[in-house]
Short mmCIF file of C-alpha atoms in Angstrom, two decimals:
data_model
loop_
_atom_site.label_atom_id
_atom_site.label_comp_id
_atom_site.label_asym_id
_atom_site.label_seq_id
_atom_site.Cartn_x
_atom_site.Cartn_y
_atom_site.Cartn_z
CA UNK A 264 0.01 21.27 48.31
CA UNK A 265 -0.02 19.22 45.11
CA UNK A 266 0.44 20.92 41.77
CA UNK A 267 -1.26 19.77 38.59
CA UNK A 268 2.01 18.25 37.33
CA UNK A 269 2.29 15.99 40.40
CA UNK A 270 -1.22 14.56 40.05
CA UNK A 271 -1.30 11.34 38.08
CA UNK A 272 -4.33 9.27 37.16
CA UNK A 273 -2.48 5.96 36.86
CA UNK A 274 -3.86 5.54 33.31
CA UNK A 275 -1.38 6.23 30.53
CA UNK A 276 -1.10 6.33 26.76
CA UNK A 277 2.15 5.39 25.05
CA UNK A 278 3.26 7.09 21.83
CA UNK A 279 6.01 5.50 19.73
CA UNK A 280 8.02 7.02 16.90
CA UNK A 281 9.43 4.09 14.91
CA UNK A 282 12.66 3.78 12.91
CA UNK A 283 14.69 1.01 11.32
CA UNK A 284 17.14 0.52 14.21
CA UNK A 285 15.55 2.31 17.19
CA UNK A 286 12.10 3.18 18.53
CA UNK A 287 11.45 6.25 20.69
CA UNK A 288 8.52 6.11 23.13
CA UNK A 289 6.79 8.71 25.29
CA UNK A 290 4.38 8.00 28.14
CA UNK A 291 1.46 10.41 28.58
CA UNK A 292 -0.70 10.37 31.71
CA UNK A 293 -4.35 11.16 31.01
CA UNK A 294 -4.23 14.15 33.37
CA UNK A 295 -0.56 14.57 34.26
CA UNK A 296 0.95 15.16 30.83
CA UNK A 297 4.19 13.67 29.53
CA UNK A 298 5.93 11.65 32.24
CA UNK A 299 9.01 10.21 30.53
CA UNK A 300 10.59 9.08 27.25
CA UNK A 301 12.62 6.04 26.29
CA UNK A 302 14.73 4.86 23.34
CA UNK A 303 14.99 1.11 22.66
CA UNK A 304 16.50 -1.07 19.92
CA UNK A 305 14.17 -2.73 17.40
CA UNK A 306 14.55 -6.28 18.65
CA UNK A 307 12.71 -8.54 21.08
CA UNK A 308 14.86 -7.40 23.98
CA UNK A 309 14.05 -3.77 23.22
CA UNK A 310 10.32 -4.55 22.92
CA UNK A 311 10.33 -6.28 26.33
CA UNK A 312 12.16 -3.30 27.85
CA UNK A 313 9.60 -0.92 26.34
CA UNK A 314 6.65 -2.97 27.61
CA UNK A 315 8.02 -3.26 31.14
CA UNK A 316 8.83 0.46 31.20
CA UNK A 317 5.32 1.37 30.02
CA UNK A 318 3.62 -0.84 32.61
CA UNK A 319 5.65 0.76 35.41
CA UNK A 320 3.67 4.00 35.01
CA UNK A 321 0.25 2.44 35.57
CA UNK A 322 -2.47 0.94 33.41
CA UNK A 323 -1.64 1.26 29.73
CA UNK A 324 -4.82 2.20 27.85
CA UNK A 325 -3.40 2.07 24.32
CA UNK A 326 -0.21 2.30 22.30
CA UNK A 327 -0.16 4.87 19.49
CA UNK A 328 2.48 3.79 16.99
CA UNK A 329 3.63 5.55 13.85
CA UNK A 330 4.16 3.27 10.85
CA UNK A 331 2.37 0.14 12.06
CA UNK A 332 2.61 -1.21 8.51
CA UNK A 333 6.35 -0.57 8.08
CA UNK A 334 9.00 0.00 10.78
CA UNK A 335 6.44 -0.46 13.55
CA UNK A 336 4.93 -3.72 12.25
CA UNK A 337 7.03 -6.04 14.43
CA UNK A 338 6.44 -3.97 17.57
CA UNK A 339 2.71 -3.86 16.81
CA UNK A 340 2.58 -7.65 16.54
CA UNK A 341 4.56 -8.05 19.78
CA UNK A 342 2.25 -5.75 21.75
CA UNK A 343 -0.87 -7.45 20.42
CA UNK A 344 0.43 -10.85 21.48
CA UNK A 345 0.79 -9.41 24.98
CA UNK A 346 -2.82 -8.23 25.05
CA UNK A 347 -2.39 -4.51 24.40
CA UNK A 348 -4.48 -2.32 22.12
CA UNK A 349 -2.59 -0.59 19.32
CA UNK A 350 -3.71 2.22 17.00
CA UNK A 351 -1.98 3.88 14.06
CA UNK A 352 -0.83 7.31 15.21
CA UNK A 353 -0.18 8.59 11.70
CA UNK A 354 2.14 11.41 10.76
CA UNK A 355 2.43 14.45 13.05
CA UNK A 356 0.51 17.56 12.07
CA UNK A 357 2.68 19.70 9.77
CA UNK A 358 1.56 22.95 11.36
CA UNK A 359 2.64 21.70 14.80
CA UNK A 360 5.96 20.59 13.33
CA UNK A 361 6.58 24.07 11.97
CA UNK A 362 5.69 25.68 15.29
CA UNK A 363 7.43 23.27 17.67
CA UNK A 364 10.15 21.70 15.56
CA UNK A 365 10.81 18.02 14.95
CA UNK A 366 12.69 15.33 16.83
CA UNK A 367 12.09 11.67 17.62
CA UNK A 368 11.00 12.57 21.16
CA UNK A 369 8.58 15.23 19.94
CA UNK A 370 7.14 12.81 17.37
CA UNK A 371 6.59 10.20 20.09
CA UNK A 372 4.90 12.80 22.31
CA UNK A 373 2.70 13.94 19.42
CA UNK A 374 1.72 10.34 18.73
CA UNK A 375 0.60 9.90 22.34
CA UNK A 376 -1.30 13.21 22.33
CA UNK A 377 -3.10 12.39 19.07
CA UNK A 378 -4.32 9.12 20.58
CA UNK A 379 -5.47 10.76 23.81
CA UNK A 380 -7.23 13.55 21.87
CA UNK A 381 -9.12 11.01 19.77
CA UNK A 382 -7.51 11.98 16.45
CA UNK A 383 -5.70 8.65 16.07
CA UNK A 384 -8.28 5.86 16.00
CA UNK A 385 -7.26 3.61 13.10
CA UNK A 386 -6.80 -0.03 14.10
CA UNK A 387 -3.79 -1.51 12.24
CA UNK A 388 -4.00 -4.59 10.09
CA UNK A 389 -2.92 -7.78 11.86
CA UNK A 390 -0.87 -9.03 8.87
CA UNK A 391 -0.86 -12.60 10.14
CA UNK A 392 -2.86 -14.64 7.63
CA UNK A 393 -3.80 -15.11 3.97
CA UNK A 394 -4.19 -11.44 3.08
CA UNK A 395 -0.64 -10.67 4.19
CA UNK A 396 0.53 -13.51 1.95
CA UNK A 397 -1.34 -11.94 -0.96
CA UNK A 398 0.21 -8.53 -0.21
CA UNK A 399 3.75 -9.90 -0.21
CA UNK A 400 3.27 -11.81 -3.46
CA UNK A 401 1.60 -8.80 -5.10
CA UNK A 402 4.60 -6.59 -4.32
CA UNK A 403 6.82 -9.03 -6.21
CA UNK A 404 4.27 -9.39 -9.02
CA UNK A 405 3.82 -5.65 -9.54
CA UNK A 406 7.58 -5.17 -9.55
CA UNK A 407 7.99 -7.86 -12.21
CA UNK A 408 5.25 -6.29 -14.35
CA UNK A 409 6.86 -2.85 -14.08
CA UNK A 410 10.29 -4.16 -15.03
CA UNK A 411 8.78 -6.20 -17.89
CA UNK A 412 7.22 -3.04 -19.30
CA UNK A 413 10.53 -1.21 -18.98
CA UNK A 414 12.27 -4.02 -20.86
CA UNK A 415 9.88 -3.98 -23.84
CA UNK A 416 10.06 -0.17 -24.02
CA UNK A 417 13.86 -0.38 -24.16
CA UNK A 418 13.67 -3.06 -26.86
CA UNK A 419 11.42 -0.97 -29.08
CA UNK A 420 13.55 2.12 -28.57
CA UNK A 421 16.70 0.25 -29.57
CA UNK A 422 15.08 -1.38 -32.59
CA UNK A 423 14.88 2.06 -34.17
CA UNK A 424 18.65 1.83 -34.67
CA UNK A 425 18.62 -1.72 -36.03
CA UNK A 426 19.30 -2.64 -39.66
CA UNK A 427 16.45 -2.73 -42.18
CA UNK A 428 16.22 -6.53 -42.18
CA UNK A 429 15.77 -6.84 -38.41
CA UNK A 430 13.31 -3.95 -38.31
CA UNK A 431 11.26 -5.52 -41.11
CA UNK A 432 11.28 -8.94 -39.42
CA UNK A 433 10.07 -7.53 -36.09
CA UNK A 434 7.53 -5.07 -37.45
CA UNK A 435 4.04 -5.44 -35.88
CA UNK A 436 5.07 -8.34 -33.65
CA UNK A 437 3.33 -8.80 -30.31
CA UNK A 438 5.59 -8.49 -27.24
CA UNK A 439 5.71 -12.27 -26.80
CA UNK A 440 6.68 -12.94 -30.41
CA UNK A 441 9.12 -10.04 -30.41
CA UNK A 442 10.88 -11.30 -27.29
CA UNK A 443 11.00 -14.86 -28.65
CA UNK A 444 12.45 -13.68 -31.96
CA UNK A 445 15.10 -11.44 -30.43
CA UNK A 446 16.06 -13.97 -27.75
CA UNK A 447 17.00 -16.37 -30.53
CA UNK A 448 19.46 -13.96 -32.13
CA UNK A 449 23.00 -15.22 -32.65
CA UNK A 450 25.15 -12.09 -32.44
CA UNK A 451 28.52 -12.01 -34.13
CA UNK A 452 31.73 -10.91 -32.49
CA UNK A 453 31.74 -7.46 -30.91
CA UNK A 454 33.36 -5.49 -33.68
CA UNK A 455 30.74 -2.89 -34.70
CA UNK A 456 27.85 -1.00 -33.07
CA UNK A 457 25.46 -3.28 -34.97
CA UNK A 458 27.00 -6.30 -33.20
CA UNK A 459 26.59 -4.61 -29.81
CA UNK A 460 22.97 -3.75 -30.65
CA UNK A 461 22.12 -7.38 -31.37
CA UNK A 462 23.76 -8.46 -28.10
CA UNK A 463 21.76 -5.84 -26.19
CA UNK A 464 18.47 -6.80 -27.88
CA UNK A 465 19.00 -10.48 -27.11
CA UNK A 466 19.76 -9.67 -23.46
CA UNK A 467 16.68 -7.46 -23.08
CA UNK A 468 14.47 -10.04 -24.79
CA UNK A 469 15.62 -12.82 -22.47
CA UNK A 470 15.07 -10.50 -19.51
CA UNK A 471 11.51 -9.84 -20.73
CA UNK A 472 10.85 -13.57 -21.07
CA UNK A 473 12.11 -14.24 -17.55
CA UNK A 474 10.02 -11.42 -16.07
CA UNK A 475 6.95 -12.52 -18.03
CA UNK A 476 7.28 -16.06 -16.68
CA UNK A 477 7.83 -14.74 -13.15
CA UNK A 478 4.78 -12.43 -13.32
CA UNK A 479 2.53 -15.25 -14.57
CA UNK A 480 3.74 -17.62 -11.85
CA UNK A 481 3.15 -15.02 -9.13
CA UNK A 482 -0.29 -14.16 -10.50
CA UNK A 483 -1.30 -17.82 -10.36
CA UNK A 484 -0.22 -17.97 -6.71
CA UNK A 485 -2.14 -14.78 -5.93
CA UNK A 486 -5.26 -16.13 -7.63
CA UNK A 487 -5.10 -19.33 -5.57
CA UNK A 488 -4.82 -17.33 -2.34
CA UNK A 489 -7.68 -15.00 -3.31
CA UNK A 490 -9.94 -17.96 -4.10
CA UNK A 491 -9.03 -19.54 -0.77
CA UNK A 492 -9.46 -16.33 1.24
CA UNK A 493 -12.55 -14.66 -0.30
CA UNK A 494 -14.08 -16.57 -3.24
CA UNK A 495 -17.27 -14.48 -2.91
CA UNK A 496 -15.41 -11.43 -4.23
CA UNK A 497 -14.68 -13.11 -7.56
CA UNK A 498 -18.37 -13.98 -7.93
CA UNK A 499 -19.23 -10.29 -8.25
CA UNK A 500 -19.58 -8.90 -11.77
CA UNK A 501 -16.55 -6.90 -12.88
CA UNK A 502 -14.20 -8.01 -10.10
CA UNK A 503 -11.16 -9.98 -11.23
CA UNK A 504 -8.19 -11.38 -9.37
CA UNK A 505 -6.21 -8.11 -9.33
CA UNK A 506 -9.15 -6.05 -8.06
CA UNK A 507 -10.08 -8.63 -5.44
CA UNK A 508 -6.47 -8.80 -4.25
CA UNK A 509 -6.31 -5.00 -3.89
CA UNK A 510 -9.56 -4.93 -1.91
CA UNK A 511 -8.35 -7.67 0.40
CA UNK A 512 -4.96 -6.03 0.94
CA UNK A 513 -6.54 -2.77 2.06
CA UNK A 514 -9.13 -4.50 4.26
CA UNK A 515 -6.43 -6.65 5.86
CA UNK A 516 -6.66 -9.91 7.74
CA UNK A 517 -8.99 -8.21 10.25
CA UNK A 518 -11.66 -6.51 8.08
CA UNK A 519 -13.84 -6.02 11.15
CA UNK A 520 -11.69 -2.96 11.90
CA UNK A 521 -13.64 -1.21 9.10
CA UNK A 522 -16.90 -0.59 10.94
CA UNK A 523 -19.24 0.40 8.11
CA UNK A 524 -19.73 0.82 4.38
CA UNK A 525 -19.17 4.56 4.82
CA UNK A 526 -15.84 3.90 6.54
CA UNK A 527 -14.75 1.68 3.66
CA UNK A 528 -15.79 4.38 1.18
CA UNK A 529 -13.65 6.92 3.01
CA UNK A 530 -10.74 4.48 3.11
CA UNK A 531 -11.04 4.03 -0.67
CA UNK A 532 -11.38 7.76 -1.34
CA UNK A 533 -14.83 7.37 -2.92
CA UNK A 534 -16.84 9.20 -0.27
CA UNK A 535 -17.93 12.79 -1.02
CA UNK A 536 -16.23 15.48 1.03
CA UNK A 537 -18.34 18.38 2.36
CA UNK A 538 -17.08 21.81 1.23
CA UNK A 539 -19.81 24.26 2.20
CA UNK A 540 -20.69 26.30 5.25
CA UNK A 541 -23.18 29.00 6.12
CA UNK A 542 -25.23 29.87 3.03
CA UNK A 543 -23.37 27.29 0.91
CA UNK A 544 -24.03 24.24 3.09
CA UNK A 545 -24.78 20.95 1.37
CA UNK A 546 -22.03 21.18 -1.22
CA UNK A 547 -19.56 18.38 -1.76
CA UNK A 548 -16.47 17.66 -3.83
CA UNK A 549 -14.66 14.54 -5.00
CA UNK A 550 -12.47 12.90 -2.39
CA UNK A 551 -8.82 13.03 -3.49
CA UNK A 552 -7.60 11.11 -0.44
CA UNK A 553 -7.87 7.48 0.55
CA UNK A 554 -5.97 4.48 -0.76
CA UNK A 555 -5.28 5.30 -4.41
CA UNK A 556 -4.69 1.71 -5.58
CA UNK A 557 -8.00 0.61 -4.06
CA UNK A 558 -9.66 3.68 -5.57
CA UNK A 559 -8.33 2.72 -9.02
CA UNK A 560 -9.45 -0.90 -8.59
CA UNK A 561 -13.00 0.15 -7.70
CA UNK A 562 -13.00 2.62 -10.61
CA UNK A 563 -12.11 -0.17 -13.05
CA UNK A 564 -14.91 -2.33 -11.64
CA UNK A 565 -17.47 0.47 -11.97
CA UNK A 566 -16.46 1.22 -15.56
CA UNK A 567 -16.89 -2.46 -16.50
CA UNK A 568 -20.29 -2.66 -14.79
CA UNK A 569 -21.50 0.60 -16.38
CA UNK A 570 -20.78 -0.87 -19.79
CA UNK A 571 -21.77 -4.53 -19.49
CA UNK A 572 -23.90 -5.00 -16.32
CA UNK A 573 -27.58 -4.38 -17.05
CA UNK A 574 -28.67 -3.47 -13.48
CA UNK A 575 -25.82 -0.94 -13.28
CA UNK A 576 -26.68 0.49 -16.70
CA UNK A 577 -30.29 0.95 -15.60
CA UNK A 578 -29.18 2.53 -12.30
CA UNK A 579 -26.90 5.03 -14.08
CA UNK A 580 -29.68 5.97 -16.52
CA UNK A 581 -32.14 6.52 -13.67
CA UNK A 582 -29.74 8.63 -11.60
CA UNK A 583 -28.74 10.65 -14.65
CA UNK A 584 -32.42 11.40 -15.38
CA UNK A 585 -32.74 12.58 -11.75
CA UNK A 586 -29.89 15.03 -12.30
CA UNK A 587 -27.49 13.08 -10.06
#
């Protein structure tokens, strides 16, 4: 007589816990539970081994992969090219981790169970077209801007210790003029702290100039890609290149994965979150989740429109009068 464990439906879900050098997979039958686990290297040979292994258990309904945008990106692309559906499994529930412990195998099993239970439904970005190009360039651009800010902060902090003449010459200069002035310094031999200070200021100023040039060059490339990918975004009042780029990066090369305006609002963290029950139903609070960079970009756009866009100004006045 068959037990429940020996009954298999022939339809399976694969959960994958991804890492830099290895991936750990677990196969979950829709009625028979966990059937097996497998560890493979993160190369094409390992991906082929994983796919063949998964197909040996029956019809694969979906792969639930942790980190489809990082360590699991290459595997996600490989599986899609072979016609399989992939969803982002997300991080395991912390409460379950505390109760059951943590290991790569358990994480893979939890990924498969979250997909089968319907908790994991997010379709990953394809990352195969213009938006992925924008994302890569924006990483470099944002890094250059951050380092440029750090350089000018260091310059101003060190100028406090400079001699009166140099401090007077650089007083009230804009960052560009300050960097140009300090980059042209001709330090003397290294004999006193003042000599070392001038060397350091010249080095930091030249670093700032290089980073400024790099940031401007990258921004021009990003702007060209945004115009080519979604020129209609830049036509909207209050949306500039940086905001449009952030919106596109979050939407991805396959924006159809975001099924509605409400889904996009939740993704951006601008949808109200219900907080009431029983006699307090109908209450909501601000959403502190979602993609924070996209949330900030939309916030900047709204602030600009509330100040300069007449239809928005009229809308805000009307809703304020209604007590909203």
